[in-house]
Short mmCIF file of C-alpha atoms in Angstrom, two decimals:
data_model
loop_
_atom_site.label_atom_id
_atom_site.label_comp_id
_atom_site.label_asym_id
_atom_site.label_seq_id
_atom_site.Cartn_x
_atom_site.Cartn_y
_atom_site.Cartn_z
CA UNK A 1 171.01 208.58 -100.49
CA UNK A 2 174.45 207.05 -100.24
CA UNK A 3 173.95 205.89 -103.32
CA UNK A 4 173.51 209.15 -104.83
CA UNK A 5 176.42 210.74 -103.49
CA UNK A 6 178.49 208.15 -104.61
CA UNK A 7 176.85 207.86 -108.02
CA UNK A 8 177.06 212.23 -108.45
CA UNK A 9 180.94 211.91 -106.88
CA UNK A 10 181.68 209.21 -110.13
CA UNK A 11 180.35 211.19 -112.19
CA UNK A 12 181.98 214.45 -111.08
CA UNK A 13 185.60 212.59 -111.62
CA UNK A 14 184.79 211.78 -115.04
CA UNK A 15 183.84 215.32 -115.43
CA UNK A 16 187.15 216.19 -113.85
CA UNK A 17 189.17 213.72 -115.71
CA UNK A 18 187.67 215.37 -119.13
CA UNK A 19 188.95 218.63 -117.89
CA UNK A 20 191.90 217.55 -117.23
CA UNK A 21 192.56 216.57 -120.92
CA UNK A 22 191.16 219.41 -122.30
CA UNK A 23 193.40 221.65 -120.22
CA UNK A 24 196.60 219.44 -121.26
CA UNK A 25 196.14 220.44 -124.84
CA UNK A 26 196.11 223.99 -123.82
CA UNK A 27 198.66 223.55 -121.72
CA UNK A 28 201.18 222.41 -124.01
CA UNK A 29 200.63 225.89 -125.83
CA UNK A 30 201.22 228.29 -123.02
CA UNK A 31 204.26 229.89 -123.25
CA UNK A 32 205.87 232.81 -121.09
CA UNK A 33 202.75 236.07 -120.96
CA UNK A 34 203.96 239.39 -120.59
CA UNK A 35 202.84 242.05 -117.67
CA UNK A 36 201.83 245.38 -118.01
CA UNK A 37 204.45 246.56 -115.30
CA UNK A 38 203.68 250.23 -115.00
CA UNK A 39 199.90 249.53 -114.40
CA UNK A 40 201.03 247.02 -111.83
CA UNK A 41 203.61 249.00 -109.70
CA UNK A 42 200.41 251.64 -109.20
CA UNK A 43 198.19 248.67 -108.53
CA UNK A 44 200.73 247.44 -105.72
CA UNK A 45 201.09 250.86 -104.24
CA UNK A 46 200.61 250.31 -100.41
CA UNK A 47 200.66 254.14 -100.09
CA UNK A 48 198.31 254.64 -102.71
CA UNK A 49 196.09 252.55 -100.64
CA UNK A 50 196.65 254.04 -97.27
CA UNK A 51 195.58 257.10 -99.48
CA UNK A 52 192.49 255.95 -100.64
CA UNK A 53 191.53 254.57 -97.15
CA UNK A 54 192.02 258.06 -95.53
CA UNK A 55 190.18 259.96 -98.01
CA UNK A 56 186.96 257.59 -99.57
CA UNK A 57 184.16 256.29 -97.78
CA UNK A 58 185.09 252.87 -96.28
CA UNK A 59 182.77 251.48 -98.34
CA UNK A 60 183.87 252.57 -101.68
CA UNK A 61 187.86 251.80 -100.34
CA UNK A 62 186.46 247.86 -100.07
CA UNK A 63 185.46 248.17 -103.65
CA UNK A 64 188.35 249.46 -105.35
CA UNK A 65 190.68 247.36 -103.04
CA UNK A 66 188.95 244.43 -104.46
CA UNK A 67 189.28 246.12 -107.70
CA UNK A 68 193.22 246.08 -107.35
CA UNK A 69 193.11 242.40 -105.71
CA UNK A 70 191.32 240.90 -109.18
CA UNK A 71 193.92 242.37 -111.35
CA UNK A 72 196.95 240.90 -108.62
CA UNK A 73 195.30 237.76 -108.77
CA UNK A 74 195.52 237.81 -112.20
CA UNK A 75 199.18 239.00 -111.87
CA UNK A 76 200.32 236.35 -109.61
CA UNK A 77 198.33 233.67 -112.02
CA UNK A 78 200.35 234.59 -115.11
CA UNK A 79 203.44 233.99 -112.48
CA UNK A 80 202.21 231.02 -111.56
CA UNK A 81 201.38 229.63 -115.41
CA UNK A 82 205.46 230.97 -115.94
CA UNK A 83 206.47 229.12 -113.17
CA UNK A 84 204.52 226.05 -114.49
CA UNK A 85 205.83 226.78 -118.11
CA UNK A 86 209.52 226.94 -116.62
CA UNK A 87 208.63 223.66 -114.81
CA UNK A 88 207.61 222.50 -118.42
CA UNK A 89 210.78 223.50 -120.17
CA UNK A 90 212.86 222.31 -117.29
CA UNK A 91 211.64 218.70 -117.46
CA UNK A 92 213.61 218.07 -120.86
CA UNK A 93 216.51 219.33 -119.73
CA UNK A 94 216.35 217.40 -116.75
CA UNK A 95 216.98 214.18 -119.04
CA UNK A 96 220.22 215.75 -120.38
CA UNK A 97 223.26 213.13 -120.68
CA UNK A 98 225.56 216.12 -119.18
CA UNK A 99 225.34 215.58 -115.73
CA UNK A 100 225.40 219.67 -114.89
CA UNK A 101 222.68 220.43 -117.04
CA UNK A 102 220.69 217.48 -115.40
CA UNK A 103 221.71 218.98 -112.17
CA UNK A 104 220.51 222.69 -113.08
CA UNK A 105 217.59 221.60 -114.90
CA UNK A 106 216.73 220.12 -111.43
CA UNK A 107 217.48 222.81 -109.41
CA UNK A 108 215.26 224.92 -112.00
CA UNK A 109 212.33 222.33 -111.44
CA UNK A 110 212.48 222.01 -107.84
CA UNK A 111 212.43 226.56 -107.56
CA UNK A 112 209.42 226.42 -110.07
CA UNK A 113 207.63 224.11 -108.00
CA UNK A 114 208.02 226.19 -105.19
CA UNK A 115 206.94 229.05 -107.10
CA UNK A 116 203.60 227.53 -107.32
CA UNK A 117 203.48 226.69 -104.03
CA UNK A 118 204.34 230.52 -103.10
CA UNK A 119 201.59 231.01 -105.33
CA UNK A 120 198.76 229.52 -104.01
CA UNK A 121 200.01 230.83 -100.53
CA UNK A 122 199.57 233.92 -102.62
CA UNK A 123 196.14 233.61 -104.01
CA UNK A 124 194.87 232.58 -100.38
CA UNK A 125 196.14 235.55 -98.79
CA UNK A 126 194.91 238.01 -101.56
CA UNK A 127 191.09 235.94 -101.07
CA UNK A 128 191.31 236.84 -97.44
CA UNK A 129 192.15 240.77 -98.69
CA UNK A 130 189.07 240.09 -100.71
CA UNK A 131 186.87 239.19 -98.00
CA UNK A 132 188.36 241.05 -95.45
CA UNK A 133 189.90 244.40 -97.23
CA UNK A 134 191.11 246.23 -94.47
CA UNK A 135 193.86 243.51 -94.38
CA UNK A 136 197.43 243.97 -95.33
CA UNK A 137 198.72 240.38 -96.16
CA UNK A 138 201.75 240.03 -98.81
CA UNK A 139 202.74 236.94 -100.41
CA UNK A 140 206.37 236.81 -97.61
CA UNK A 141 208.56 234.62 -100.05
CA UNK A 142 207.77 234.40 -103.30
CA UNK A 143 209.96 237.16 -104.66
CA UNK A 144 212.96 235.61 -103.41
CA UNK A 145 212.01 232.39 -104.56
CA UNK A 146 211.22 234.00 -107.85
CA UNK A 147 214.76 235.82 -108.26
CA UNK A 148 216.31 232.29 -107.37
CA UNK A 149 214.62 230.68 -109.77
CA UNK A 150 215.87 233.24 -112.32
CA UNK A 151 219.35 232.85 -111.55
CA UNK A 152 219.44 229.59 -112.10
CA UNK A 153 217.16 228.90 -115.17
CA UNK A 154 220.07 231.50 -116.74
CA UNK A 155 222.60 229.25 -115.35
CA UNK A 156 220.81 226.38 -117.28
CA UNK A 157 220.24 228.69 -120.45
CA UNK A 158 224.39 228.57 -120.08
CA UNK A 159 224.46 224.81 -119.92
CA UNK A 160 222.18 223.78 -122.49
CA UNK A 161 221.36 225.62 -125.52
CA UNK A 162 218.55 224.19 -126.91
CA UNK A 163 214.78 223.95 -125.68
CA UNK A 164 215.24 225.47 -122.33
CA UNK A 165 217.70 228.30 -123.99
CA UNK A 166 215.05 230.70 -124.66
CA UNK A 167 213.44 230.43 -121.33
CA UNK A 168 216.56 231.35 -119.75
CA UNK A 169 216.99 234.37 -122.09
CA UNK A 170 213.48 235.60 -121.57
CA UNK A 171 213.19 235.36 -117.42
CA UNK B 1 170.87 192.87 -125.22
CA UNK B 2 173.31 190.00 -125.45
CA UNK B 3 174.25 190.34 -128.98
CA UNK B 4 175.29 193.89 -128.26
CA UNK B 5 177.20 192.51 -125.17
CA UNK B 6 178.93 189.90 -126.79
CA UNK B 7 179.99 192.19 -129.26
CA UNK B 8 181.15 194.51 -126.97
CA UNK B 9 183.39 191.65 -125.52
CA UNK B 10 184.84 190.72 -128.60
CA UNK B 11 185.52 194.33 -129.54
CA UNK B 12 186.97 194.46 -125.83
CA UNK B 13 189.39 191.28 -127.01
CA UNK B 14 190.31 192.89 -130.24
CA UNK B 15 191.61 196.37 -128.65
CA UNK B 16 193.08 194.45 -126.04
CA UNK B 17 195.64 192.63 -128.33
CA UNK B 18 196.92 195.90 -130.08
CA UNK B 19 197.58 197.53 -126.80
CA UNK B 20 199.37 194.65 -125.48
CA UNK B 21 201.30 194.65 -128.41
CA UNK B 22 202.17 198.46 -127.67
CA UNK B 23 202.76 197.67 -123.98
CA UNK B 24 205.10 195.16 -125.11
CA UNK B 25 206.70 197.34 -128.28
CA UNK B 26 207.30 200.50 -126.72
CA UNK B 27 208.86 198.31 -123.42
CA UNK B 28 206.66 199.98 -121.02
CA UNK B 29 207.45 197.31 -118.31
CA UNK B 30 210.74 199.34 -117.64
CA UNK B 31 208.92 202.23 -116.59
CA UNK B 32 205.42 200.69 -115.91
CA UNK B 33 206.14 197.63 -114.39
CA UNK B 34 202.61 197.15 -112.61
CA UNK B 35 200.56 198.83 -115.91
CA UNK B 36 202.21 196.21 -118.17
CA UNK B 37 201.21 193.36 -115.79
CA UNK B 38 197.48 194.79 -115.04
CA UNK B 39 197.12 195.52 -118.92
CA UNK B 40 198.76 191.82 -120.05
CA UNK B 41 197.02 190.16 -117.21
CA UNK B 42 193.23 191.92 -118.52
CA UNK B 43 193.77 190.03 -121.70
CA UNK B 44 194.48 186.74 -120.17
CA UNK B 45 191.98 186.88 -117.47
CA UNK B 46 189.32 188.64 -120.45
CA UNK B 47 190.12 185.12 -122.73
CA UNK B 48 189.83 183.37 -120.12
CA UNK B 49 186.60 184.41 -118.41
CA UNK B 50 185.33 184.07 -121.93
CA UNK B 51 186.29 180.58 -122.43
CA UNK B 52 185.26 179.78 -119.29
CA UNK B 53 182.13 181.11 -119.97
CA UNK B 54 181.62 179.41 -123.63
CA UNK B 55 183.15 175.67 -122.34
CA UNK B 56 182.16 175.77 -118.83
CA UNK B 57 178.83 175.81 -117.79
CA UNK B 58 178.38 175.80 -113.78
CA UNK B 59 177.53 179.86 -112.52
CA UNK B 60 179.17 179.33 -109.51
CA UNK B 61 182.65 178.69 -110.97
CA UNK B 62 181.47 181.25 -113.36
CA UNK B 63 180.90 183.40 -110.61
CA UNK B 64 184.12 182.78 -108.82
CA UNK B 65 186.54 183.13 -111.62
CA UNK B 66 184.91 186.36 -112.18
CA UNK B 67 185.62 187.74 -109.25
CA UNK B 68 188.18 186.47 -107.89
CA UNK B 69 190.27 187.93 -111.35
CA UNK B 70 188.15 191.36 -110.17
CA UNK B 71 189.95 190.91 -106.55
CA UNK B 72 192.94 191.02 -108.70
CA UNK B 73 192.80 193.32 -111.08
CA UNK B 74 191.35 195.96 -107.81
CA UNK B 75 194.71 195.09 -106.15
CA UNK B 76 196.49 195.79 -109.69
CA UNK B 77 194.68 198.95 -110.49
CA UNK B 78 195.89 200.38 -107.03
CA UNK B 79 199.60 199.62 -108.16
CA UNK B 80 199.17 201.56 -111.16
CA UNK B 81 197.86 204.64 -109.04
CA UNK B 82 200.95 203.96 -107.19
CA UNK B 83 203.05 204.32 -110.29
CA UNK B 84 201.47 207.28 -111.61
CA UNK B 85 202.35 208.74 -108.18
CA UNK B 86 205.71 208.22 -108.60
CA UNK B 87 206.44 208.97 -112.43
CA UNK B 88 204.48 212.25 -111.93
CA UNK B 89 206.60 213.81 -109.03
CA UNK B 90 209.57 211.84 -110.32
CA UNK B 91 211.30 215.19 -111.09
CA UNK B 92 210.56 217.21 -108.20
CA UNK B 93 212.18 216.70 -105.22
CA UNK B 94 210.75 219.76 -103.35
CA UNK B 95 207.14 219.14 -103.78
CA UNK B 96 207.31 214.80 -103.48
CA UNK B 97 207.20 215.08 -100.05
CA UNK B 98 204.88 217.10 -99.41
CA UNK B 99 202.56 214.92 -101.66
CA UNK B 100 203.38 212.33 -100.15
CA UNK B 101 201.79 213.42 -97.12
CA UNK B 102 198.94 214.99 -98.31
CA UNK B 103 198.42 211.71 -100.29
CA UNK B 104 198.88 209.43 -97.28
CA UNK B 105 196.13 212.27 -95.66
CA UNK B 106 193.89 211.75 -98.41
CA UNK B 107 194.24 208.00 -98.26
CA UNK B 108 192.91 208.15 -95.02
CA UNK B 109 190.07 210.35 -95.20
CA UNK B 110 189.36 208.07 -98.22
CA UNK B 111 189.40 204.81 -96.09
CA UNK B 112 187.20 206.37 -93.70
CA UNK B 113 184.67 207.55 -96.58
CA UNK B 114 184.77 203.49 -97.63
CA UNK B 115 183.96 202.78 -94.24
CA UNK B 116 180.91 205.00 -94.02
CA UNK B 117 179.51 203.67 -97.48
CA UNK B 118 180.42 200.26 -96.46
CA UNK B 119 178.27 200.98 -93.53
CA UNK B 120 175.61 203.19 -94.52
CA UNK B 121 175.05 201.52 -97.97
CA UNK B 122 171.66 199.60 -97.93
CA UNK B 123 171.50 196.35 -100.48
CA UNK B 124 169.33 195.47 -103.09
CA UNK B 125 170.84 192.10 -103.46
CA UNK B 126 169.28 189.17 -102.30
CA UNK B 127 172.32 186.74 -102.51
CA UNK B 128 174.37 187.78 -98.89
CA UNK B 129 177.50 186.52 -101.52
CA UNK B 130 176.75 188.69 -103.68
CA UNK B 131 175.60 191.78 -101.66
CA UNK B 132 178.74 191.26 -99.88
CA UNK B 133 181.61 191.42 -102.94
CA UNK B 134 179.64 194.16 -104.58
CA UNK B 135 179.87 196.58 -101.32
CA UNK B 136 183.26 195.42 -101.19
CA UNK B 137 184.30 196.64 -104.73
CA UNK B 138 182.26 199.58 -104.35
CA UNK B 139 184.70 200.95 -101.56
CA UNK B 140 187.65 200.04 -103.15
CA UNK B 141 186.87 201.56 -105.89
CA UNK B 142 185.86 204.74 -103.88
CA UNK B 143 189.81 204.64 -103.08
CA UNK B 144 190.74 204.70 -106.37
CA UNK B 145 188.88 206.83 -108.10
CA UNK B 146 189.88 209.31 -104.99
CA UNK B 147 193.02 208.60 -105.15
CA UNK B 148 193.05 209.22 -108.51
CA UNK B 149 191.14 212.68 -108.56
CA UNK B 150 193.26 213.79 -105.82
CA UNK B 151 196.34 213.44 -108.81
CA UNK B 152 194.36 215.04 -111.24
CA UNK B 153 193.81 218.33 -108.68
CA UNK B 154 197.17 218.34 -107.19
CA UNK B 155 198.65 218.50 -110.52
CA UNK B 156 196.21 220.84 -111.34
CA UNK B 157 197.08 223.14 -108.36
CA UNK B 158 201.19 222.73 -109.00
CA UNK B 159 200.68 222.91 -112.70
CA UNK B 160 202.83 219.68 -112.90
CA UNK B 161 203.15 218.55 -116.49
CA UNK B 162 202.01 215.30 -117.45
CA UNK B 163 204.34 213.18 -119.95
CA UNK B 164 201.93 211.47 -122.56
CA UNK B 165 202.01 208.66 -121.45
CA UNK B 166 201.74 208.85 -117.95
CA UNK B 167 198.31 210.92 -118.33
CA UNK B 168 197.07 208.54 -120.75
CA UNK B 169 197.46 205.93 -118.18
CA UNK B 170 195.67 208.07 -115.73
CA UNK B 171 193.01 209.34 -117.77
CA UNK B 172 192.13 205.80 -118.88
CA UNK B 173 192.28 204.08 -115.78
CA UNK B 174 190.38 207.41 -114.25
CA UNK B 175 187.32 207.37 -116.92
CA UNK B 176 186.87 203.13 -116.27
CA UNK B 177 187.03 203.58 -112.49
CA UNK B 178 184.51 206.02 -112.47
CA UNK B 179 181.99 204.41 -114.54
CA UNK B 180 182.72 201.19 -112.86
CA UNK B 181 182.20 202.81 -109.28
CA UNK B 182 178.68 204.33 -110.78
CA UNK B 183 177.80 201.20 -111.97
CA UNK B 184 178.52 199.44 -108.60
CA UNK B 185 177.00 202.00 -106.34
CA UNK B 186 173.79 201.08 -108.64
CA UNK B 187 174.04 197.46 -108.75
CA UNK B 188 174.18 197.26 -105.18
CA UNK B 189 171.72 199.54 -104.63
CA UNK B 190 168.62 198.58 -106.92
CA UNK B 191 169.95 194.73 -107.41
CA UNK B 192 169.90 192.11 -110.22
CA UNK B 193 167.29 194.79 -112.09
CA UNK B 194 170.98 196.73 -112.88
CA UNK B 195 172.78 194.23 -113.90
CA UNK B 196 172.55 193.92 -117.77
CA UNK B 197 172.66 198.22 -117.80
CA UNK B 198 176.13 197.91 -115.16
CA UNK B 199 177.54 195.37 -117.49
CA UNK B 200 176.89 197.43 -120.64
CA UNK B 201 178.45 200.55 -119.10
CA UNK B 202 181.08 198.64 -117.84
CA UNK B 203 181.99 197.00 -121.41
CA UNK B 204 181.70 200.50 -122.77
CA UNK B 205 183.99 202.26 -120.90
CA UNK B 206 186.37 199.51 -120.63
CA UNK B 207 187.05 199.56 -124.33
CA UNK B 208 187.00 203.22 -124.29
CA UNK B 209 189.70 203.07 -121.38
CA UNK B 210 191.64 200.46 -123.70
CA UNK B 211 191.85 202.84 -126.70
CA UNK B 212 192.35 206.01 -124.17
CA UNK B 213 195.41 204.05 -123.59
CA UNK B 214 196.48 203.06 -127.38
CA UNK B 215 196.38 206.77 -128.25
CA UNK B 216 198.31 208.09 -125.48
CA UNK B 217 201.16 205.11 -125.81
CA UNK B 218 201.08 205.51 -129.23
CA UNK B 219 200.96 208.88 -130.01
CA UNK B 220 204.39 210.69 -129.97
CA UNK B 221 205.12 213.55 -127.29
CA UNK B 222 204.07 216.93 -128.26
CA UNK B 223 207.30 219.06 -128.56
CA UNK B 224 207.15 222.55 -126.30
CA UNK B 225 207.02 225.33 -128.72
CA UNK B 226 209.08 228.53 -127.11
CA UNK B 227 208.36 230.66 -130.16
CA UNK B 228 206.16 233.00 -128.50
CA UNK B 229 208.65 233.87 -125.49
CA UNK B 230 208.94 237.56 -124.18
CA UNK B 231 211.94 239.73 -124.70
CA UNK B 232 214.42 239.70 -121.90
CA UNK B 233 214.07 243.70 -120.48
CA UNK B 234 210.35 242.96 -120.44
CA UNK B 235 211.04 240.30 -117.81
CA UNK B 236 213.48 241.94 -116.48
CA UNK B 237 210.53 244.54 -115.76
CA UNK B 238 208.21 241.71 -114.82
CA UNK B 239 210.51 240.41 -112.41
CA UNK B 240 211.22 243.63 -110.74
CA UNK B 241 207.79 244.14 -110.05
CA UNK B 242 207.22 241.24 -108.08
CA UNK B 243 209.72 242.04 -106.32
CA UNK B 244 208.17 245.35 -105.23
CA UNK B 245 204.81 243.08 -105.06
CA UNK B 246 207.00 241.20 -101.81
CA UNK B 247 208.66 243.93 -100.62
CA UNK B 248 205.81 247.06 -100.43
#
């Protein structure tokens, strides 16, 4: 039986480690993805939802809030791939022979990282809306990491002109 | 059978000395330090377990030499994972210490899973000796290939980016663990019976480590293409609306 396990958990790294290079191609081909923002800001709408729990049948208010917590997830994943882009971009930069693009770059990198930390805080509170939708759980920090992070990757679009330029422009 | 081995070896030899050559070329000891010794010292010890085996004709020093450069090259392979550690959270501060600490955590619960194999695991081997070193490397290499996966998924989680050659490294050490930890957990557990079928897997995905390696040394680092990047109001939209995504 040990034997088994052991033999089925081998096996399931190789599978992993094939995954893992697959995804690396495709990785290196993300760049920034764009966000239906009006469709968004009435997904997020906390009233809208206090709206819908007052007048549907509690049962059909669990189903559309799940509805809306898909399409967030998928929201905060497109953040999170940015984030990881931006963390990308950054890393280049990071090697640059002027000292205060180094040091930007670096600051850039470090807010990204939290980003994706945010994130996954994110996508655990929005599965515990899923299974439980009378919750009201919000990602707390991730906006203000977010705006940080924006600040500065313009501060490094400033500094350095070339790869991590048009990051800097875009966020 | 032993053609097929033998050939195997030799093809094992003949990747060997190309990739040393790149290890050696692209002066991956600066950054590698502990990969350039476990990839030099895999030739050397591979020439020399085969000359040993050709000239020398007692098993026991056979048997030995084997293992004792398998000690070794365990204790080397762990190094590496140690290196990847620290190239691949090289530039971020932030998150380094926090994995750091999960790492340390999963070491642990790692140890503890070697324990329980190294315990539970019931022998097919009839030689004590032999019983002994192969439940031995079978919970080292529980470690590592752990240790390893828990990379792969942390990177994974973070969307860390992997320079080429540090996931080569990974991915080639990663895919000859894991066979090499199937292999074991079989040896040990059916016996001798495994052995030619272990060896063969092992030869196979040895080379196919060696070559993983080649390519991702070789191969020059893809250059980020930001041609496809939004326009700035669209962001500027994008990032309001998380805001209001915090803030509601």
């Amino acid at each position: 039986m040990t034997t088994m396990i052991v033999v089925a958990l081998a096996l399931g790294a190789v599978a992993l480690f094939y995954t893992a290079a697959r995804n690396r191609s495709k990785q290196s081909r993300n760049s920034f993805r764009p966000v239906d923002v009006q469709a968004l800001r009435t997904l997020l709408d906390r009233d809208d939802e206090i709206f819908l729990r007052e007048h549907v049948s509690y049962r059909r208010f669990c189903r559309l809030k799940r509805r809306r917590i898909s399409v967030t997830v998928r929201y905060v994943g497109r953040v999170a791939g940015n984030a990881s882009v931006v963390m990308r971009l950054g890393e280049s930069a990071r090697l640059s022979p002027d000292p205060e693009v180094a040091r930007a770059a670096a600051q850039v990198l470090d807010l990204a990282a939290q980003i994706r930390v945010q994130c996954l805080l994110a996508f655990v509170k929005l599965g515990a809306e899923f299974a439980l939708p009378s919750l009201q759980l919000t990602p707390a920090t991730l906006a203000l990491k977010y705006q940080a992070l924006r600040d500065n990757v313009m501060r490094l679009g400033a500094l350095e002109m070339q790869n991590v330029a048009p990051a800097a422009v875009a966020i | 059978m032993k053609p097929l081995m033998a050939n195997l070896v030799l093809a094992g030899i003949a990747l060997q000395l190309p990739l040393a050559a790149s290890v050696l070329g692209k002066r991956l000891w600066r950054s590698f330090p502990i990969f350039a010794t476990y990839s030099l010292s895999n030739l050397i010890v591979t020439l020399g377990l085969y000359a040993l085996r050709r000239g020398v004709h007692v098993p026991l020093v056979n048997f030995y030499a084997y293992w004792i450069c398998e000690g070794l090259s365990v204790l080397l392979g762990f190094g590496v994972v140690y290196e990847l550690f620290r190239e691949l959270f090289r530039p971020y501060d932030g998150l380094r210490r926090m994995a750091a600490a999960a790492f340390k955590w999963v070491l642990a619960g790692l140890v503890a899973l070697a324990c329980v194999v190294l315990y539970a695991q019931s022998s097919g081997e009839q030689n004590p000796l032999m019983s002994a070193v192969l439940v031995t490397e079978e919970t080292a290499r529980i470690v590592e290939v752990g240790l390893l996966v828990f990379l792969f998924a942390f990177s994974r989680a973070f969307g860390l980016h992997w320079r080429q050659n540090v996931f080569g490294i990974a991915l080639g050490l990663g895919v000859f663990t894991s066979v090499e930890l199937a292999g074991i957990a079989l040896q040990t557990h059916i016996g001798p019976a495994a052995f030619q079928a272990f060896n063969l897997a092992r030869a196979l995905s040895f080379n196919a480590s060696l070559l993983i390696w080649m390519v991702y040394i070789l191969a020059p680092e893809r250059i980020t293409s930001t041609a496809e990047l939004p326009q700035r109001a669209q962001l500027e939209q994008w990032n309001q609306a998380i805001m209001e995504l915090i803030h509601q």
